[in-house]
Short mmCIF file of C-alpha atoms in Angstrom, two decimals:
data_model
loop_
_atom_site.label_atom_id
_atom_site.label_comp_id
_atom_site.label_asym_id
_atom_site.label_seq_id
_atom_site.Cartn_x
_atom_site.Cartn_y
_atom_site.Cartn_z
CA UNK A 1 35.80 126.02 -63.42
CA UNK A 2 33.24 127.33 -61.05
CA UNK A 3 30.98 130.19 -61.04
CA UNK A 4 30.57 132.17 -58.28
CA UNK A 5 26.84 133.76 -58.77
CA UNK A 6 26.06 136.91 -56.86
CA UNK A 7 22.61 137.04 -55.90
CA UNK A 8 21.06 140.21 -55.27
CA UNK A 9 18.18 139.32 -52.75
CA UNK A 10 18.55 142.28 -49.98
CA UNK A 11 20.58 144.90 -52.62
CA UNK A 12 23.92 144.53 -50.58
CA UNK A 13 25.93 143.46 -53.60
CA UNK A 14 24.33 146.41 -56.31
CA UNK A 15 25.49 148.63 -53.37
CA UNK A 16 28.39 146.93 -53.42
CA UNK A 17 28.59 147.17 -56.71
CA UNK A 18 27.64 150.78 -57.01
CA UNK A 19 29.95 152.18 -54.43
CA UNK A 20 33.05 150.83 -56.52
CA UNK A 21 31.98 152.01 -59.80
CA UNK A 22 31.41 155.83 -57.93
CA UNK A 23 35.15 155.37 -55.86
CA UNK A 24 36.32 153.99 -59.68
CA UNK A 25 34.97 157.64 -61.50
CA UNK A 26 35.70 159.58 -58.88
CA UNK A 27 39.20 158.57 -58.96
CA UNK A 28 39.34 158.43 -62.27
CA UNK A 29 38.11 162.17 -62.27
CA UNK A 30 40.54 163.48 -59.93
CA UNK A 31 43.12 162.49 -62.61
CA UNK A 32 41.66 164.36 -65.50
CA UNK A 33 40.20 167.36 -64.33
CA UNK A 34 42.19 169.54 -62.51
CA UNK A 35 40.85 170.83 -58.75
CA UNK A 36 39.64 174.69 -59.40
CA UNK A 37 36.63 172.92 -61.72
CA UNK A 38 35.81 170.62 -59.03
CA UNK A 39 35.09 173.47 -56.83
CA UNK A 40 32.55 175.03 -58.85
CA UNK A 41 29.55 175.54 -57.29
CA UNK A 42 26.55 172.65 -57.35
CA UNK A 43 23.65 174.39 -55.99
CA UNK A 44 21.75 177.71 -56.82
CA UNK A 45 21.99 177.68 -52.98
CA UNK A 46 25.82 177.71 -53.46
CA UNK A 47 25.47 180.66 -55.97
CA UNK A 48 23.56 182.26 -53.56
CA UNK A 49 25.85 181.72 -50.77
CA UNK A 50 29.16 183.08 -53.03
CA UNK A 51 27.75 186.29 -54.77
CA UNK A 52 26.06 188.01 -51.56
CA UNK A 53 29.28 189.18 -49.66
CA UNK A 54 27.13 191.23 -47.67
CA UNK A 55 25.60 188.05 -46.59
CA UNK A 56 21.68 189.40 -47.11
CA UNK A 57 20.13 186.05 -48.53
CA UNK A 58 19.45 188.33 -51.64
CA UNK A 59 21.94 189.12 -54.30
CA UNK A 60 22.48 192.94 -55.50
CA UNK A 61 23.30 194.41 -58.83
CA UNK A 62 26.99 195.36 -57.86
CA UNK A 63 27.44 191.60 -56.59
CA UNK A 64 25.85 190.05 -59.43
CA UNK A 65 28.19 192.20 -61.32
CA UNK A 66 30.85 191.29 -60.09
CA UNK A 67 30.84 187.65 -59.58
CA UNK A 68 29.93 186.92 -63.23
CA UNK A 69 32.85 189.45 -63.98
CA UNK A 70 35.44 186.72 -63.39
CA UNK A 71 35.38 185.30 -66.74
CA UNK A 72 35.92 189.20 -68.52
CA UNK A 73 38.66 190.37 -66.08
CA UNK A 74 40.59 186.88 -66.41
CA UNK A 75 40.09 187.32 -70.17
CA UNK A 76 41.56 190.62 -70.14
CA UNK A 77 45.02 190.03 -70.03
CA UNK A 78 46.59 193.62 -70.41
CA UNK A 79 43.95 195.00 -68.38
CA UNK A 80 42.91 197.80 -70.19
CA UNK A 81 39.08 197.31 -69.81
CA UNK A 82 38.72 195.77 -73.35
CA UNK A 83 38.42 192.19 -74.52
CA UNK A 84 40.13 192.50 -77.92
CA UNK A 85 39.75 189.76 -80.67
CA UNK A 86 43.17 188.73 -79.38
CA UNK A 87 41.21 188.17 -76.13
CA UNK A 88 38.24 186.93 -76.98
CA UNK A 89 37.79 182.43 -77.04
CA UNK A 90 38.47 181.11 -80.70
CA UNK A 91 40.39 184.90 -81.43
CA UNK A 92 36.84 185.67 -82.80
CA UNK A 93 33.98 188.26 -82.63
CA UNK A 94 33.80 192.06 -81.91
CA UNK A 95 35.89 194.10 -78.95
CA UNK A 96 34.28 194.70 -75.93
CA UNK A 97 34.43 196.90 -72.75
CA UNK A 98 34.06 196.15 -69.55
CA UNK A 99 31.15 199.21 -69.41
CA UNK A 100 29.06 197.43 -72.08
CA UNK A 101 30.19 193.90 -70.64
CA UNK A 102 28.62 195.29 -67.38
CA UNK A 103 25.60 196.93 -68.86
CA UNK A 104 24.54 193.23 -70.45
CA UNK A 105 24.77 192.23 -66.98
CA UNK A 106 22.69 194.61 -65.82
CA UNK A 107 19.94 194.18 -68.53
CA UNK A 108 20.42 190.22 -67.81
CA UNK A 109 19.57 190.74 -63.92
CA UNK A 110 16.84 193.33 -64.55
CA UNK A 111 15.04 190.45 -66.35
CA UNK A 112 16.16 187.88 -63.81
CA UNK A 113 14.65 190.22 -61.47
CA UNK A 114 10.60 188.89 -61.51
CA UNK A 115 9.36 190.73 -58.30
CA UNK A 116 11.57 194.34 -59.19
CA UNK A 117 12.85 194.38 -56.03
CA UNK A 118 16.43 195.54 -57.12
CA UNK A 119 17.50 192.13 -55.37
CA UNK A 120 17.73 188.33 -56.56
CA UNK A 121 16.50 185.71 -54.51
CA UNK A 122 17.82 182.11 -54.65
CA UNK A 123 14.13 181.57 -56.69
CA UNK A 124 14.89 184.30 -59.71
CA UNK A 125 18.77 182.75 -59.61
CA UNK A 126 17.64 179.24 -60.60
CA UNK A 127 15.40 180.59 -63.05
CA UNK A 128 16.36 180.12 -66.74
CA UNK A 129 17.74 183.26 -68.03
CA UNK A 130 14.60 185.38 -69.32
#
């Protein structure tokens, strides 16, 4: 029997190499997770780009609001403005509205919100929450 040795001197086989093992998980990711979560977004630029629907290269209260609403109003299956503890992941923890789900939000962008300026920039959106 004869081995074949592979040797490495200008990187073309690691490429090689490399390029099948990313085609291999990428396939093999396709299979497992489903497409929606493979559309998320990568980039704070990409966060950026989907909350400002007024297209301002700065994101507002009222868009802030309501792209991190998603999650509550797809939660809230009768849609009467409450997450019950039917609702709610695991059936666990305290009711809430969608008024005190939105004032968190608010208090979570005011603190996002370094310079005050009423707006976030793609900066204060990659920040870690303050």
């Amino acid at each position: 029997m004869q081995r074949t040795r592979i040797v490495a001197g200008n990187g073309n086989a690691r490429r090689l190499y490399n390029a099948a093992m990313h085609l291999f998980f990428s396939a093999l990711l396709l299979t497992v997770v489903p497409l929606p979560v493979l559309a998320q977004v990568a980039a704070t630029g990409d966060y950026l780009a989907r909350m400002d629907t007024d297209r301002d290269h700065r994101v507002s209260l009222a868009e802030y609001q309501a792209w991190m609403s998603y999650a509550f109003d797809g939660m809230d299956r009768n849609r009467d403005g409450v997450l019950s503890v039917e609702e709610l992941p695991g059936g666990r923890g305290k009711p809430i509205t969608r008024e005190a789900h939105l004032a968190q939000l608010a208090d979570r962008f005011r603190r996002q919100d370094v310079d005050g300026s009423g707006f976030l920039s793609e900066k204060e959106l990659a920040a870690p929450p303050r």
